[in-house]
Coordinates of C-alpha atoms and ligand atoms in Angstrom, one line a residue:
M23 CA 219.5 82.6 56.0
R24 CA 216.0 81.2 55.7
V25 CA 215.1 77.6 56.6
L26 CA 212.1 75.5 56.1
F27 CA 211.6 73.2 59.1
V28 CA 209.3 70.2 58.4
S29 CA 207.9 68.1 61.2
S30 CA 204.9 65.9 61.7
E31 CA 204.5 67.3 65.3
I32 CA 205.3 70.6 66.9
Y33 CA 204.6 71.4 70.6
P34 CA 202.1 72.7 71.8
Y35 CA 200.0 72.0 68.7
A36 CA 200.8 68.3 68.6
K37 CA 203.2 66.1 70.6
T38 CA 203.5 62.4 70.9
G39 CA 207.1 62.4 72.2
G40 CA 210.4 64.2 72.0
L41 CA 210.1 65.2 68.4
G42 CA 207.3 67.6 69.3
D43 CA 209.5 69.3 71.9
V44 CA 212.5 69.5 69.5
A45 CA 210.4 70.9 66.7
A46 CA 209.3 73.7 69.0
A47 CA 212.6 74.5 70.7
L48 CA 215.1 74.1 67.9
P49 CA 213.5 76.7 65.6
E50 CA 213.3 79.1 68.5
A51 CA 216.9 78.7 69.2
L52 CA 217.8 79.2 65.5
I53 CA 215.7 82.3 65.4
K54 CA 217.7 83.7 68.3
D55 CA 220.8 83.1 66.2
G56 CA 219.4 85.3 63.5
I57 CA 218.1 82.5 61.2
E58 CA 214.6 82.9 59.8
V59 CA 212.7 79.6 60.3
V60 CA 209.4 78.7 58.8
S61 CA 207.9 75.5 60.1
V62 CA 205.3 73.2 58.5
M63 CA 203.2 70.5 60.0
P64 CA 199.8 68.8 59.2
L65 CA 196.7 70.2 60.8
Y66 CA 195.4 67.3 62.8
A67 CA 191.8 67.3 64.1
S68 CA 193.3 67.4 67.6
V69 CA 194.9 70.8 66.9
S70 CA 192.5 73.4 68.2
C71 CA 192.7 76.5 66.0
E72 CA 190.6 78.5 68.4
R73 CA 192.7 77.7 71.5
F74 CA 196.0 78.5 69.8
G75 CA 194.8 81.4 67.7
I76 CA 195.6 79.6 64.4
Q77 CA 194.2 81.6 61.5
K78 CA 193.2 80.4 58.0
S79 CA 195.4 82.1 55.4
D80 CA 194.4 83.0 51.8
L81 CA 196.9 80.4 50.5
R82 CA 195.9 77.1 49.0
V83 CA 198.1 74.2 47.9
D84 CA 197.2 71.9 45.1
V85 CA 198.9 68.6 44.4
T86 CA 198.2 66.2 41.5
L87 CA 199.5 62.7 42.0
S88 CA 199.0 59.7 39.8
G89 CA 196.0 61.3 38.2
H90 CA 194.4 62.3 41.5
H91 CA 193.9 65.9 42.6
Y92 CA 194.4 66.9 46.2
T93 CA 193.9 70.3 47.9
F94 CA 195.3 71.6 51.2
G95 CA 194.0 74.6 53.1
V96 CA 196.8 76.6 54.7
Y97 CA 196.6 77.8 58.3
Q98 CA 199.1 79.9 60.1
K99 CA 200.2 80.9 63.5
G100 CA 203.3 83.2 63.4
S101 CA 206.1 81.3 61.6
V102 CA 204.3 77.9 61.8
Y103 CA 202.2 76.8 58.8
F104 CA 199.6 74.0 59.0
L105 CA 198.5 72.0 55.9
D106 CA 194.9 71.1 56.2
N107 CA 193.3 68.1 54.5
P108 CA 190.6 66.6 56.6
E109 CA 190.4 63.3 54.6
F110 CA 194.0 62.5 55.5
F111 CA 194.8 64.3 58.7
H112 CA 191.5 64.2 60.8
R113 CA 192.2 60.8 62.3
E114 CA 192.0 59.6 65.8
T115 CA 195.8 59.9 66.3
P116 CA 198.5 61.5 64.1
Y117 CA 200.3 58.3 63.1
G118 CA 198.2 55.2 64.0
N119 CA 198.4 52.0 62.0
Y120 CA 196.5 53.5 59.0
P121 CA 196.8 51.6 55.7
D122 CA 197.2 54.9 53.7
N123 CA 200.1 56.3 55.9
D124 CA 202.3 56.3 52.8
L125 CA 199.8 58.5 51.0
R126 CA 199.1 60.7 54.1
F127 CA 202.8 61.6 54.6
G128 CA 203.7 61.4 51.0
L129 CA 201.1 64.1 50.4
F130 CA 202.3 66.0 53.4
A131 CA 205.7 66.1 51.6
Y132 CA 204.3 67.2 48.3
G133 CA 202.0 69.8 50.0
T134 CA 205.1 71.1 51.9
M135 CA 207.0 71.6 48.6
E136 CA 204.1 73.4 46.9
L137 CA 203.7 75.6 50.0
M138 CA 207.4 76.4 49.8
K139 CA 207.0 77.7 46.3
L140 CA 204.4 80.1 47.5
L141 CA 206.5 81.3 50.4
G142 CA 209.5 82.5 48.4
H143 CA 213.2 81.7 48.6
F144 CA 214.7 79.3 51.2
D145 CA 218.4 78.5 51.8
A146 CA 217.9 75.2 53.5
I147 CA 215.3 72.5 54.3
H148 CA 215.4 70.6 57.6
V149 CA 213.2 67.4 57.8
N150 CA 212.6 65.2 60.7
D151 CA 212.1 61.4 60.8
W152 CA 210.2 59.3 58.2
Q153 CA 207.0 61.3 58.2
S154 CA 208.8 64.1 56.3
G155 CA 211.1 61.6 54.6
L156 CA 209.9 62.2 51.1
V157 CA 210.8 65.9 51.1
P158 CA 214.6 65.5 50.4
F159 CA 213.8 63.4 47.3
L160 CA 211.2 65.9 46.1
A161 CA 213.5 68.8 46.8
K162 CA 216.4 67.3 44.9
E163 CA 214.7 65.4 42.1
R164 CA 211.4 67.2 41.5
Y165 CA 211.7 70.8 42.6
E166 CA 215.3 71.7 41.7
F167 CA 216.0 72.9 45.2
S168 CA 219.6 74.0 45.3
G169 CA 220.1 74.7 49.0
K170 CA 221.2 72.3 51.7
V171 CA 218.8 69.5 52.9
V172 CA 219.3 68.2 56.4
C173 CA 217.5 65.2 57.9
T174 CA 217.4 64.5 61.6
I175 CA 216.9 61.0 62.8
H176 CA 215.1 61.1 66.1
N177 CA 214.5 57.4 66.2
L178 CA 215.9 54.9 63.6
A179 CA 213.4 52.2 64.6
Y180 CA 210.6 54.0 62.9
Q181 CA 211.3 54.2 59.2
G182 CA 208.0 54.4 57.3
V183 CA 208.2 51.2 55.3
F184 CA 205.5 50.5 52.7
H185 CA 204.6 48.1 50.0
K186 CA 206.4 48.9 46.7
S187 CA 203.2 49.9 45.0
S188 CA 203.9 53.2 46.8
V189 CA 206.6 53.9 44.2
E190 CA 203.9 54.6 41.6
R191 CA 201.2 55.8 44.0
L192 CA 203.6 58.5 45.3
G193 CA 205.2 59.4 41.9
I194 CA 208.7 58.2 43.1
G195 CA 209.6 56.5 39.8
W196 CA 211.2 53.0 39.6
D197 CA 214.6 54.5 38.8
H198 CA 214.7 55.7 42.4
F199 CA 213.7 52.3 43.8
T200 CA 217.2 51.0 44.2
M201 CA 219.2 49.7 47.1
H202 CA 221.1 53.0 47.3
R203 CA 217.8 55.0 47.5
F204 CA 214.3 54.0 48.6
E205 CA 214.4 50.2 48.2
F206 CA 214.5 48.2 51.5
F207 CA 213.9 44.4 51.2
D208 CA 211.7 45.0 48.2
Q209 CA 209.7 47.7 50.0
V210 CA 209.7 51.5 50.0
N211 CA 211.5 53.0 53.0
F212 CA 210.8 56.7 53.6
L213 CA 213.7 57.2 56.1
K214 CA 216.2 55.4 53.8
G215 CA 215.1 57.7 51.0
A216 CA 215.6 60.7 53.3
I217 CA 219.1 59.6 54.1
A218 CA 219.9 59.0 50.5
Y219 CA 218.8 62.5 49.2
S220 CA 219.8 64.7 52.1
D221 CA 223.1 66.5 52.2
Y222 CA 223.5 65.9 55.9
V223 CA 221.9 63.3 58.2
V224 CA 221.9 64.1 61.9
A225 CA 221.4 61.7 64.7
A226 CA 219.9 63.2 67.9
S227 CA 223.2 62.7 69.8
P228 CA 226.8 61.9 69.1
G229 CA 226.5 58.5 70.8
Y230 CA 223.5 57.5 68.8
A231 CA 225.3 58.6 65.6
K232 CA 227.9 56.0 66.3
E233 CA 225.5 53.3 67.6
I234 CA 223.3 53.4 64.5
Q235 CA 226.2 52.3 62.3
T236 CA 226.4 49.0 64.2
P237 CA 224.2 46.0 63.6
T238 CA 222.8 46.1 67.2
F239 CA 221.3 49.6 66.8
G240 CA 221.2 49.9 63.1
C241 CA 217.7 48.6 62.5
D242 CA 218.9 47.0 59.2
L243 CA 220.1 50.4 57.9
D244 CA 223.6 50.2 59.6
Q245 CA 225.4 49.2 56.4
F246 CA 223.6 52.0 54.5
L247 CA 224.5 54.5 57.2
R248 CA 228.1 53.3 57.2
D249 CA 228.1 53.9 53.4
N250 CA 226.7 57.4 54.1
S251 CA 228.9 58.1 57.1
H252 CA 230.6 61.1 55.3
K253 CA 227.3 63.0 55.8
L254 CA 226.3 61.6 59.2
R255 CA 226.7 63.9 62.2
G256 CA 225.6 63.6 65.9
I257 CA 224.1 66.8 67.3
L258 CA 222.8 66.6 70.8
N259 CA 219.2 67.7 71.3
G260 CA 218.6 70.4 73.9
I261 CA 215.5 71.4 75.8
D262 CA 213.6 74.7 75.8
T263 CA 215.0 76.1 79.1
E264 CA 212.2 78.7 79.3
E265 CA 209.5 76.1 78.9
F266 CA 211.1 73.6 81.3
S267 CA 211.9 75.9 84.1
P268 CA 210.6 75.0 87.6
D269 CA 210.5 78.7 88.6
K270 CA 208.1 79.6 85.8
D271 CA 206.2 76.4 85.3
Q272 CA 202.6 77.2 85.9
R273 CA 201.6 73.5 85.9
L274 CA 203.4 72.8 89.2
F275 CA 201.7 72.9 92.5
V276 CA 204.2 75.7 93.4
P277 CA 207.0 77.0 91.3
F278 CA 210.5 76.7 92.8
A279 CA 214.0 77.9 91.8
K280 CA 216.3 75.3 93.2
A281 CA 216.0 71.7 94.4
K282 CA 217.0 72.7 97.9
D283 CA 214.1 75.2 98.1
P284 CA 211.1 74.3 100.2
G285 CA 209.0 74.5 97.0
K286 CA 210.4 71.3 95.7
S287 CA 209.4 69.5 99.0
E288 CA 206.0 71.0 98.8
N289 CA 205.5 69.7 95.3
K290 CA 206.4 66.3 96.6
V291 CA 204.1 66.3 99.5
R292 CA 201.2 67.5 97.3
L293 CA 201.8 65.0 94.6
L294 CA 202.1 62.1 97.0
E295 CA 198.8 63.1 98.4
A296 CA 197.2 63.5 95.0
L297 CA 198.5 60.0 94.0
G298 CA 197.6 58.4 97.3
L299 CA 201.2 57.5 98.2
G300 CA 202.5 57.4 101.8
L301 CA 206.1 57.5 102.9
P302 CA 206.7 61.2 102.7
D303 CA 210.3 60.8 104.0
A304 CA 211.3 58.2 101.5
P305 CA 212.6 59.0 98.1
L306 CA 210.1 59.3 95.2
L307 CA 211.1 57.4 92.0
V308 CA 209.3 58.4 88.8
F309 CA 209.0 56.9 85.4
I310 CA 207.5 59.0 82.6
G311 CA 207.5 57.8 79.0
R312 CA 206.1 55.8 76.2
F313 CA 205.2 52.2 77.1
A314 CA 207.5 50.7 74.4
W315 CA 210.1 48.0 74.3
Q316 CA 212.7 50.7 73.6
K317 CA 212.1 52.3 77.0
G318 CA 212.7 49.0 79.0
V319 CA 209.2 49.3 80.6
D320 CA 208.7 45.6 80.4
V321 CA 211.7 45.1 82.7
L322 CA 210.3 47.8 85.0
Y323 CA 207.0 45.9 85.2
E324 CA 208.8 42.6 85.9
T325 CA 211.0 44.2 88.6
L326 CA 208.2 46.2 90.4
H327 CA 207.4 43.5 92.8
D328 CA 211.0 43.6 94.1
L329 CA 211.3 47.4 93.9
Q330 CA 208.2 47.9 96.0
E331 CA 210.0 46.2 98.9
L332 CA 212.5 49.1 99.0
H333 CA 211.7 52.0 101.3
M334 CA 210.5 54.3 98.5
N335 CA 207.5 55.6 96.6
I336 CA 207.2 54.9 92.9
A337 CA 205.0 56.9 90.4
I338 CA 204.6 55.7 86.8
L339 CA 203.1 57.7 84.0
G340 CA 202.9 56.5 80.4
E341 CA 201.0 54.8 77.6
G342 CA 201.9 53.0 74.5
E343 CA 201.8 49.3 73.4
H344 CA 198.4 47.7 74.2
H345 CA 199.8 44.8 76.3
L346 CA 201.9 47.1 78.4
N347 CA 199.0 49.5 79.0
E348 CA 197.0 46.5 80.2
A349 CA 199.8 45.2 82.3
F350 CA 200.4 48.5 84.1
A351 CA 196.7 49.3 84.4
S352 CA 196.2 46.0 86.2
L353 CA 198.8 47.2 88.9
K354 CA 196.6 50.0 90.0
G355 CA 196.1 49.7 93.8
A356 CA 198.3 46.5 93.9
Y357 CA 201.0 48.1 96.1
P358 CA 200.6 50.9 98.6
N359 CA 203.8 52.6 97.5
I360 CA 203.3 52.4 93.7
S361 CA 201.0 54.7 91.7
V362 CA 200.3 54.0 88.0
T363 CA 198.7 56.4 85.5
V364 CA 198.1 55.0 82.1
G365 CA 197.7 57.9 79.7
Y366 CA 199.3 61.1 78.4
D367 CA 199.2 64.0 80.8
E368 CA 201.5 66.9 80.4
T369 CA 200.6 68.5 83.8
L370 CA 201.1 65.3 85.7
A371 CA 204.4 64.8 83.9
R372 CA 205.7 68.2 85.0
R373 CA 204.5 67.6 88.6
M374 CA 206.3 64.3 88.6
Y375 CA 209.6 65.9 87.5
A376 CA 209.1 68.5 90.2
A377 CA 208.2 66.2 93.0
G378 CA 210.5 63.3 92.0
D379 CA 213.8 62.6 93.7
F380 CA 214.9 60.1 90.9
L381 CA 213.8 59.6 87.3
L382 CA 214.2 56.0 86.0
M383 CA 215.1 55.6 82.3
P384 CA 216.1 52.0 81.6
S385 CA 216.1 52.5 77.8
R386 CA 217.4 49.7 75.6
Y387 CA 218.4 52.4 73.2
E388 CA 217.9 56.2 73.4
P389 CA 218.6 58.5 70.4
C390 CA 218.8 61.4 72.8
G391 CA 216.1 61.4 75.5
L392 CA 214.7 64.6 76.9
N393 CA 213.3 63.3 80.1
Q394 CA 216.7 63.1 81.8
M395 CA 217.5 66.7 80.8
I396 CA 214.1 67.9 82.0
A397 CA 214.5 66.0 85.3
M398 CA 217.9 67.6 86.0
R399 CA 216.3 71.0 85.6
Y400 CA 213.7 70.0 88.2
G401 CA 216.0 68.7 90.8
C402 CA 215.2 65.0 90.0
L403 CA 218.3 62.8 89.6
P404 CA 218.4 60.5 86.5
I405 CA 219.0 56.8 86.8
V406 CA 219.8 55.8 83.2
R407 CA 221.0 52.9 81.1
R408 CA 224.3 53.7 79.5
T409 CA 223.3 54.2 75.9
G410 CA 223.1 56.8 73.1
G411 CA 222.1 60.3 74.3
L412 CA 221.7 59.1 77.9
N413 CA 225.4 58.4 77.9
D414 CA 226.1 61.8 76.4
T415 CA 224.1 63.7 79.0
V416 CA 224.5 61.7 82.3
C417 CA 227.8 60.8 84.0
D418 CA 227.7 58.3 86.9
I419 CA 228.5 59.9 90.2
H420 CA 231.3 57.4 90.7
E421 CA 233.0 58.6 87.5
R422 CA 232.5 62.4 88.1
D423 CA 236.2 63.1 87.7
H424 CA 235.7 62.4 83.9
I425 CA 232.5 64.4 83.5
A426 CA 232.0 66.0 80.0
P427 CA 230.7 69.6 79.7
R428 CA 227.1 68.7 78.6
Q429 CA 226.7 65.9 81.2
G430 CA 225.0 66.1 84.5
L431 CA 225.4 63.6 87.3
G432 CA 223.3 60.5 88.0
I433 CA 223.3 56.8 88.3
C434 CA 224.2 54.7 85.2
M435 CA 223.1 51.2 84.7
D436 CA 225.1 48.9 82.4
G437 CA 222.2 46.8 81.1
V438 CA 218.4 46.6 81.0
D439 CA 217.5 43.6 83.2
R440 CA 216.2 43.0 86.7
Y441 CA 219.6 42.9 88.3
N442 CA 220.8 46.2 86.9
M443 CA 217.6 47.9 87.7
L444 CA 217.5 46.7 91.3
H445 CA 221.1 47.6 91.7
G446 CA 220.6 51.1 90.2
V447 CA 217.6 51.9 92.3
A448 CA 219.1 50.5 95.5
R449 CA 222.1 52.8 94.9
A450 CA 219.6 55.7 94.6
V451 CA 218.0 54.8 97.9
S452 CA 221.3 54.9 99.7
L453 CA 222.4 58.1 97.9
Y454 CA 219.2 59.7 99.1
A455 CA 220.2 59.1 102.7
D456 CA 223.3 61.3 102.2
K457 CA 221.5 64.7 102.1
G458 CA 224.8 66.7 101.7
L459 CA 225.8 64.8 98.6
W460 CA 222.3 64.8 97.3
Q461 CA 222.2 68.6 97.4
K462 CA 225.6 68.9 95.8
I463 CA 224.6 66.7 92.9
T464 CA 221.2 68.4 92.2
A465 CA 222.9 71.8 92.5
Y466 CA 225.5 70.7 89.9
N467 CA 222.8 69.4 87.6
E468 CA 220.8 72.6 87.7
K469 CA 223.8 74.4 86.2
V470 CA 224.4 72.1 83.3
D471 CA 223.7 73.8 80.0
N472 CA 221.0 71.6 78.4
S473 CA 219.8 74.5 76.2
W474 CA 219.8 74.4 72.4
R475 CA 222.4 77.2 72.1
E476 CA 225.4 75.1 71.1
S477 CA 223.5 72.6 69.1
A478 CA 221.5 75.3 67.2
R479 CA 224.9 76.7 66.1
A480 CA 225.9 73.2 64.8
Y481 CA 222.7 73.0 62.8
G482 CA 223.3 76.5 61.5
A483 CA 226.7 75.4 60.2
L484 CA 225.1 72.5 58.3
Y485 CA 222.5 74.8 56.7
T486 CA 225.3 76.9 55.2
G487 CA 227.3 73.8 54.4
V488 CA 230.3 75.1 56.4
K489 CA 232.6 72.4 57.6
E490 CA 232.5 72.0 61.4
Ligands
ADP527 P1 210.5 59.8 73.0 O1 211.3 58.6 72.6 O2 209.1 59.4 73.4 O3 210.5 60.9 72.0 P2 211.9 61.6 74.7 O4 212.6 61.4 76.0 O5 212.8 62.2 73.6 O6 211.2 60.3 74.3 O7 210.7 62.7 75.0 C1 209.6 62.4 75.7 C2 208.8 63.7 76.0 O8 207.4 63.3 76.1 C3 209.2 64.4 77.3 O9 208.8 65.7 77.2 C4 208.3 63.6 78.3 O10 208.0 64.4 79.4 C5 207.0 63.5 77.4 N1 206.1 62.4 77.8 C6 206.4 61.0 77.5 N2 205.3 60.3 77.9 C7 204.4 61.1 78.5 C8 203.2 61.0 79.1 N3 202.6 59.8 79.2 N4 202.5 62.1 79.6 C9 203.1 63.3 79.5 N5 204.3 63.5 78.9 C10 205.0 62.4 78.4

């Protein structure tokens, strides 16, 4: 079994969120299962070939589209291939609000298909999100690919919607611009096209697979997803348990094996010091994530004034929407027990998981969420909104008699508002006072299997088309 895995980001080369982690860890888990995986991503200017030992190969990919000729250099590191075209991919950020994003990622899809021809036979293609959304169409309609095509939706809110002039610009053809294929309110929708032409569509958790078929979570594709429900599956993401392992994590102040070990406390003391936070005996609540409406950060911002009155330290790390960056940046130094870092910082994130007693995830929706799984590995208890993948991975401590195999224990909030957040965090503060219970819970969470093992098998079954 040989699979082509297509993603617009793969950690450690590029990562803007969970997709980068997934695109690194899932192929590795598949390889462990005896599946040969070849991955493809664009070569952004930010990917340092020197640092990662990425080599230029002798291959070259040519694409002719609407009378224009485009060339891609091909770079390689092990089983990961990088398509290089400086005009389209050497931009400040991978996605950004660039007017030619349709062409950038359309060409990425064409380049991928041409590269595939050079690399020999594949049994399946696995694409991820809208950025590789043109691939299923090309595979089925232009390249006569006869294997299975699987598309994973990591976040339905991002669909890659463009003016209908893209139909000609990208060689889609008007016969494919219909309401059952690419057409979406008279525009071209990459993700809708991916759903239409894939054999299987996978949501990043079973909970999210159900939610996206409802108007509340369906982002205007719920009807289309219900029409395609026969090929829709929910497969829970995992995490790379080697990468996210506090006993091996070189980014921590000190590695530690278990939450009860002195190493965990030492990380806390050192992080509090580094961030200028006092109250070493109080719990440390951390928030790590994109500053986006999805993540409920606006509610966190509104509730901070009340939260700072609780006997606890709060550390916030994130970046995203401009107004939220500004709002959080303006809080720097406003409260002695709150630290705010606006930016993307992998090392600080790891140190926060390691030092934190609680991780707050007040997401309005969450396709899967990796933070809560990482937190559980690092002895940091999740406080989550009951939704999507958070629901599939965290069981409220009050409901532990009904815990499911892939769930850890934490605190679940019923809604995203000031009341639920204050209530959830206040529960955390009182839970922290009960050291015995605290240790039992963190010890339980450390044993939860959040690896890719089981989910990689589920993907393997889809590649072969075997009914689960
Ligand atoms: P998303 O919706 O952003 O994909 P996930 O929970 O699936 O959210 O994955 C988020 C990943 O990105 C985690 O590995 C998390 O630690 C990391 N992350 C998010 N924001 C930051 C940040 N500002 N700095 C460092 N790491 C971050």
